[in-house]
Amino acid sequence: MSELVEKRFKITEVSMTQHEAEELPNLLGDASTPVCASFFQVRGELPGFLLLVMPVHEVAALLEPLVGQGEGEMADSAIGEIGNIVGSAFLNHIADHYHIYAAPTPPQVFRDMIGALMGSLAAVLVSGGKLEVPVVRTQLTQNEGVLSAFLLWIPESFSLDELRQSK
Amino acid sequence: MSLAIGLGKYAVGKDVRQDWVIYGLGSCIGLILCERWEGVLGMAHIVLPASPEPDPPEPARYADTAVPFLLQEMERLGAIPNRIVAFLAGGARMLEINGAVGDIGRRNLEAVREELAMRRIRVGGESVGGTFGRTLRWNAAEGLAIVSRFGAADEVLTPVPCRPVRPGGGQA
């Protein structure tokens, strides 16, 4: 990803917390905040969901030097590709750590209110009987400072205790 | 200061003077029920079409319990059922999920419409479906249900302001 956007990125501030599914829309702040997001369903032995979420204004600043525009088809394609790179790196690390197989679906790219995305995900979780879920949250930073981008991993089959015991 | 109604939550009131809002509706349904003669208002943030049990602890979470529950609570405040008008927003297909969950937004919408039709509650306006999020706001001062979307103009669902018409009635 660093080569793609010609900036150096690091994943920092990993946190693991337990939430009611219905808290998800406000997990990253105001539910009406417009964001760009790459969303993946995770298959394999560690089913769940993975999202790379960035505020719309930061995406424009990130992508304009790369594709010449902050929005549109090219920009959305780049968001999906960035999500692919970051998400795959994260999942590979998780899969190695737990000695399991995990693979993401192709990304779905969103440019919408964070609450609409996370609320819809909460509905999927609640419909599957998951009223509480663990959330692994990371902050992405770049060499010019903190980027308000988050990678969220919501495993369906692991509890928070199981995740912590396996650290 | 607006009252934000979270997933599976609801609000009911008489002579409501505060804005009520549901931020970021995706597949969920934002339901407003307005009885303007008595100035009684109800709003629910419905997450799923059907409750897994007859008397769930969060009745507003499910369409099949939210509608009768909201009507019951409004009647307690003096609302006359055949004067209630509904306004809906949400029911989008946001996520393509593999598995048995299907299109939750469409199923939510069908369930809410069915529950309203069974009780002969008229739908006065709606902004539903699609693949995008919505925020539904009840503007108390104007008596309007307003839908906002990212990158689009606001949409007013109420064809006429839904304000009390009964002499002496409060402002809904």
Coordinates of C-alpha atoms in Angstrom, one line a residue:
Chain A
M1 CA 0.0 0.0 0.0
S2 CA 2.9 2.4 0.8
E3 CA 4.1 2.0 -2.8
L4 CA 0.7 2.5 -4.2
V5 CA 0.1 5.9 -2.5
E6 CA 3.8 6.7 -2.1
K7 CA 3.5 7.1 1.7
R8 CA 4.6 4.8 4.5
F9 CA 1.8 3.3 6.5
K10 CA 1.8 1.4 9.8
I11 CA -1.0 -0.4 11.7
T12 CA -1.0 0.8 15.3
E13 CA -3.2 1.0 18.4
V14 CA -4.7 -2.5 18.2
S15 CA -7.7 -2.8 20.6
M16 CA -10.0 -5.7 21.3
T17 CA -13.4 -4.8 22.8
Q18 CA -16.8 -6.4 23.2
H19 CA -19.9 -4.6 22.0
E20 CA -23.6 -5.1 21.6
A21 CA -24.2 -5.4 17.9
E22 CA -26.5 -2.4 18.1
E23 CA -23.6 -0.2 19.3
L24 CA -21.8 -0.7 16.0
P25 CA -23.2 2.4 14.1
N26 CA -21.6 4.7 16.7
L27 CA -18.4 2.7 17.2
L28 CA -16.3 5.2 15.4
G29 CA -18.2 8.3 16.3
D30 CA -21.3 10.0 14.8
A31 CA -23.4 7.6 12.8
S32 CA -24.1 10.2 10.2
T33 CA -20.4 10.8 9.4
P34 CA -19.7 10.2 5.6
V35 CA -17.0 7.7 5.1
C36 CA -15.4 5.6 2.4
A37 CA -15.2 1.9 3.3
S38 CA -14.0 -1.3 1.9
F39 CA -16.1 -4.2 3.2
F40 CA -15.2 -7.8 3.1
Q41 CA -16.8 -11.0 4.3
V42 CA -14.2 -13.3 5.7
R43 CA -14.5 -17.0 4.8
G44 CA -12.6 -20.1 6.0
E45 CA -12.0 -21.2 9.5
L46 CA -12.4 -17.7 10.9
P47 CA -15.7 -16.4 9.4
G48 CA -16.6 -12.8 10.1
F49 CA -16.3 -9.3 8.6
L50 CA -13.5 -6.9 7.8
L51 CA -13.8 -3.2 7.1
L52 CA -11.4 -0.5 6.2
V53 CA -13.1 2.8 7.1
M54 CA -11.8 6.3 6.2
P55 CA -13.5 9.7 6.4
V56 CA -14.5 11.0 3.0
H57 CA -12.3 14.2 3.2
E58 CA -9.2 12.2 4.1
V59 CA -9.8 9.8 1.2
A60 CA -9.8 12.7 -1.2
A61 CA -6.5 14.0 0.0
L62 CA -5.1 10.4 -0.1
L63 CA -6.3 9.6 -3.6
E64 CA -6.0 12.8 -5.6
P65 CA -2.2 12.5 -6.0
L66 CA -2.7 8.8 -7.0
V67 CA -5.6 8.8 -9.4
G68 CA -6.2 12.5 -10.0
Q69 CA -9.5 12.6 -8.2
G70 CA -11.0 12.0 -4.8
E71 CA -14.2 10.5 -6.0
G72 CA -15.6 8.6 -8.9
E73 CA -15.1 5.2 -10.4
M74 CA -11.3 5.3 -10.4
A75 CA -11.2 6.5 -6.8
D76 CA -13.6 3.8 -5.7
S77 CA -11.6 1.2 -7.4
A78 CA -8.5 2.5 -5.6
I79 CA -10.3 2.4 -2.3
G80 CA -11.2 -1.3 -3.0
E81 CA -7.6 -2.0 -3.8
I82 CA -6.3 -0.3 -0.7
G83 CA -8.8 -2.3 1.3
N84 CA -7.6 -5.4 -0.4
I85 CA -4.0 -4.8 0.4
V86 CA -4.5 -3.7 4.1
G87 CA -7.2 -6.3 4.7
S88 CA -5.2 -9.2 3.2
A89 CA -2.1 -8.2 5.2
F90 CA -4.1 -8.2 8.4
L91 CA -5.9 -11.4 7.6
N92 CA -2.6 -13.2 6.7
H93 CA -1.2 -12.1 10.0
I94 CA -4.3 -13.4 11.9
A95 CA -4.3 -16.7 9.9
D96 CA -0.6 -17.2 10.7
H97 CA -1.1 -16.4 14.4
Y98 CA -4.1 -18.8 14.8
H99 CA -2.7 -21.4 12.3
I100 CA -5.9 -21.3 10.3
Y101 CA -7.2 -20.5 6.9
A102 CA -9.0 -17.2 6.3
A103 CA -9.8 -15.5 3.0
P104 CA -11.7 -12.3 2.2
T105 CA -14.4 -12.0 -0.5
P106 CA -13.8 -9.3 -3.1
P107 CA -14.3 -5.8 -1.6
Q108 CA -17.6 -3.9 -1.6
V109 CA -16.9 -0.2 -1.6
F110 CA -19.1 2.3 0.1
R111 CA -19.3 6.0 0.1
D112 CA -22.0 6.7 2.6
M113 CA -22.9 7.4 6.3
I114 CA -21.0 5.1 8.6
G115 CA -24.2 4.3 10.5
A116 CA -25.9 2.9 7.4
L117 CA -23.1 0.5 6.8
M118 CA -22.6 -0.6 10.4
G119 CA -26.3 -0.7 11.2
S120 CA -26.8 -3.0 8.3
L121 CA -24.0 -5.2 9.5
A122 CA -25.5 -5.2 13.0
A123 CA -28.8 -6.4 11.5
V124 CA -27.0 -9.3 9.8
L125 CA -25.3 -10.2 13.1
V126 CA -28.5 -9.9 15.2
S127 CA -30.4 -12.0 12.6
G128 CA -27.7 -14.7 13.2
G129 CA -28.3 -14.5 17.0
K130 CA -25.2 -12.5 17.6
L131 CA -26.4 -9.8 20.1
E132 CA -22.8 -9.2 21.2
V133 CA -19.6 -9.3 19.1
P134 CA -15.9 -8.8 19.7
V135 CA -14.4 -6.0 17.6
V136 CA -10.7 -5.8 16.8
R137 CA -9.9 -2.2 15.9
T138 CA -6.6 -0.8 14.5
Q139 CA -5.6 2.7 13.7
L140 CA -3.6 3.4 10.5
T141 CA -0.8 5.9 10.7
Q142 CA 1.3 7.4 8.0
N143 CA 4.6 9.1 8.1
E144 CA 3.0 12.6 8.0
G145 CA 0.9 11.8 11.0
V146 CA -2.2 10.0 12.1
L147 CA -4.6 9.1 9.4
S148 CA -8.2 8.8 10.7
A149 CA -8.5 5.3 9.1
F150 CA -9.6 2.2 11.0
L151 CA -9.5 -1.4 10.2
L152 CA -12.3 -3.3 11.9
W153 CA -12.4 -7.1 12.2
I154 CA -15.6 -8.6 13.6
P155 CA -15.1 -12.4 13.9
E156 CA -18.4 -14.3 14.1
S157 CA -17.1 -17.5 15.7
F158 CA -14.5 -16.3 18.3
S159 CA -15.4 -14.7 21.6
L160 CA -13.4 -11.9 23.1
D161 CA -11.9 -14.2 25.7
E162 CA -10.8 -16.7 23.1
L163 CA -9.1 -13.9 21.2
R164 CA -7.3 -12.6 24.3
Q165 CA -6.2 -16.0 25.4
S166 CA -4.6 -16.6 22.0
K167 CA -2.6 -13.4 22.0
Chain B
M1 CA -30.8 19.2 20.9
S2 CA -32.3 16.3 19.0
L3 CA -33.2 13.0 20.5
A4 CA -31.3 10.3 18.6
I5 CA -33.1 6.9 18.4
G6 CA -30.6 4.0 18.2
L7 CA -31.1 0.5 16.7
G8 CA -34.0 -1.3 18.2
K9 CA -35.1 1.7 20.2
Y10 CA -38.3 3.9 20.1
A11 CA -39.8 7.1 21.3
V12 CA -43.5 8.1 21.9
G13 CA -44.7 11.4 23.0
K14 CA -47.5 14.0 23.1
D15 CA -47.0 17.6 22.2
V16 CA -43.5 16.8 21.2
R17 CA -41.3 19.9 20.9
Q18 CA -37.9 18.3 20.4
D19 CA -36.6 17.0 17.0
W20 CA -36.3 13.2 16.9
V21 CA -33.8 11.6 14.6
I22 CA -32.5 8.3 13.4
Y23 CA -29.0 8.6 11.9
G24 CA -27.7 6.3 9.2
L25 CA -30.5 4.0 8.3
G26 CA -29.3 1.2 6.0
S27 CA -31.3 -2.0 5.9
C28 CA -33.2 -0.8 9.0
I29 CA -36.5 1.0 8.8
G30 CA -37.2 4.3 10.4
L31 CA -41.0 4.4 11.2
I32 CA -42.8 7.5 12.2
L33 CA -46.5 7.3 13.3
C34 CA -48.3 10.6 13.6
E35 CA -51.7 11.3 15.1
R36 CA -52.1 15.0 14.6
W37 CA -55.6 15.5 16.2
E38 CA -54.3 14.6 19.6
G39 CA -50.7 15.6 18.9
V40 CA -49.3 12.1 19.5
L41 CA -46.1 10.9 17.8
G42 CA -44.2 7.6 17.7
M43 CA -40.9 6.7 16.1
A44 CA -39.1 3.4 16.0
H45 CA -35.8 2.1 14.6
I46 CA -36.6 -1.3 13.3
V47 CA -33.7 -3.7 12.7
L48 CA -35.3 -7.0 11.6
P49 CA -38.6 -8.2 10.2
A50 CA -39.7 -10.8 12.7
S51 CA -39.2 -11.5 16.4
P52 CA -37.9 -14.9 17.4
E53 CA -40.2 -14.8 20.4
P54 CA -43.7 -13.4 21.0
D55 CA -42.8 -10.9 23.7
P56 CA -39.2 -9.7 23.1
P57 CA -37.5 -7.4 25.6
E58 CA -36.8 -4.9 22.8
P59 CA -40.1 -4.8 20.9
A60 CA -39.1 -1.9 18.6
R61 CA -36.3 -4.1 17.2
Y62 CA -38.6 -6.2 15.1
A63 CA -41.3 -5.1 12.6
D64 CA -43.9 -7.6 13.8
T65 CA -43.7 -6.4 17.4
A66 CA -42.7 -2.7 16.8
V67 CA -45.8 -1.7 15.0
P68 CA -48.4 -3.0 17.5
F69 CA -46.2 -1.9 20.4
L70 CA -45.9 1.7 19.1
L71 CA -49.6 1.8 18.4
Q72 CA -50.4 0.6 21.9
E73 CA -48.1 3.2 23.4
M74 CA -49.6 6.0 21.3
E75 CA -53.2 4.9 22.2
R76 CA -52.1 5.2 25.9
L77 CA -51.4 8.9 25.2
G78 CA -54.8 9.4 23.6
A79 CA -54.1 8.7 19.9
I80 CA -57.1 7.5 17.8
P81 CA -55.8 4.6 15.7
N82 CA -57.8 5.4 12.5
R83 CA -56.3 8.9 12.5
I84 CA -52.7 7.7 12.6
V85 CA -50.5 8.2 9.5
A86 CA -47.2 6.4 8.9
F87 CA -44.0 7.7 7.3
L88 CA -41.2 5.2 6.4
A89 CA -37.5 5.5 5.5
G90 CA -34.7 2.9 5.0
G91 CA -34.9 -0.7 3.8
A92 CA -31.9 -0.4 1.6
R93 CA -29.8 -3.3 0.3
M94 CA -26.4 -2.1 1.7
L95 CA -24.4 -5.4 2.0
E96 CA -24.1 -8.3 -0.4
I97 CA -23.7 -11.1 2.2
N98 CA -23.3 -14.7 1.3
G99 CA -25.5 -17.0 3.3
A100 CA -29.1 -17.3 4.4
V101 CA -29.7 -13.7 5.6
G102 CA -30.9 -12.5 2.2
D103 CA -32.0 -8.9 1.6
I104 CA -32.8 -7.8 5.1
G105 CA -33.8 -4.3 3.9
R106 CA -36.5 -5.6 1.5
R107 CA -37.8 -8.1 4.1
N108 CA -38.0 -5.3 6.7
L109 CA -39.9 -3.1 4.4
E110 CA -42.4 -5.9 3.5
A111 CA -42.9 -6.7 7.1
V112 CA -43.6 -3.1 8.2
R113 CA -46.0 -2.5 5.3
E114 CA -47.8 -5.7 6.1
E115 CA -48.2 -4.8 9.8
L116 CA -49.4 -1.4 8.9
A117 CA -51.9 -2.7 6.3
M118 CA -53.3 -5.3 8.8
R119 CA -54.1 -2.4 11.1
R120 CA -55.3 -0.1 8.3
I121 CA -52.7 2.5 9.0
R122 CA -52.2 4.7 6.0
V123 CA -48.6 5.3 4.7
G124 CA -48.4 9.1 4.0
G125 CA -44.9 9.1 2.6
E126 CA -41.8 7.0 2.3
S127 CA -38.2 7.0 1.0
V128 CA -37.2 3.3 0.8
G129 CA -35.1 0.8 -1.0
G130 CA -32.0 1.5 -3.1
T131 CA -28.4 0.9 -2.0
F132 CA -27.7 4.0 0.1
G133 CA -28.1 5.2 3.7
R134 CA -30.6 7.7 5.0
T135 CA -31.1 9.8 8.1
L136 CA -34.8 10.3 9.1
R137 CA -35.6 13.4 11.1
W138 CA -38.8 14.5 12.7
N139 CA -38.8 18.3 12.6
A140 CA -41.0 19.2 15.6
A141 CA -41.3 22.9 14.9
E142 CA -42.6 22.4 11.4
G143 CA -44.3 19.0 11.8
L144 CA -42.3 17.5 9.0
A145 CA -40.6 14.1 8.4
I146 CA -37.4 14.8 6.5
V147 CA -34.9 12.3 4.9
S148 CA -31.3 13.2 4.3
R149 CA -28.8 11.3 2.2
F150 CA -25.1 11.7 1.6
G151 CA -24.6 13.7 -1.6
A152 CA -28.3 14.3 -2.3
A153 CA -30.9 17.0 -1.5
D154 CA -33.2 16.5 1.5
E155 CA -36.6 15.0 0.9
V156 CA -39.7 15.9 2.8
L157 CA -42.0 12.9 3.3
T158 CA -44.9 14.7 4.9
P159 CA -47.2 16.0 2.0
V160 CA -48.6 18.6 4.5
P161 CA -47.2 19.5 7.9
C162 CA -48.3 16.9 10.5
R163 CA -49.2 19.3 13.3
P164 CA -52.2 19.2 15.7
V165 CA -55.5 20.3 14.1
R166 CA -57.6 19.9 17.3
P167 CA -58.3 23.3 18.9
G168 CA -56.2 23.5 22.0
G169 CA -54.0 20.6 20.9
G170 CA -50.3 20.9 21.5
Q171 CA -47.6 21.1 18.9
A172 CA -46.5 17.6 17.6

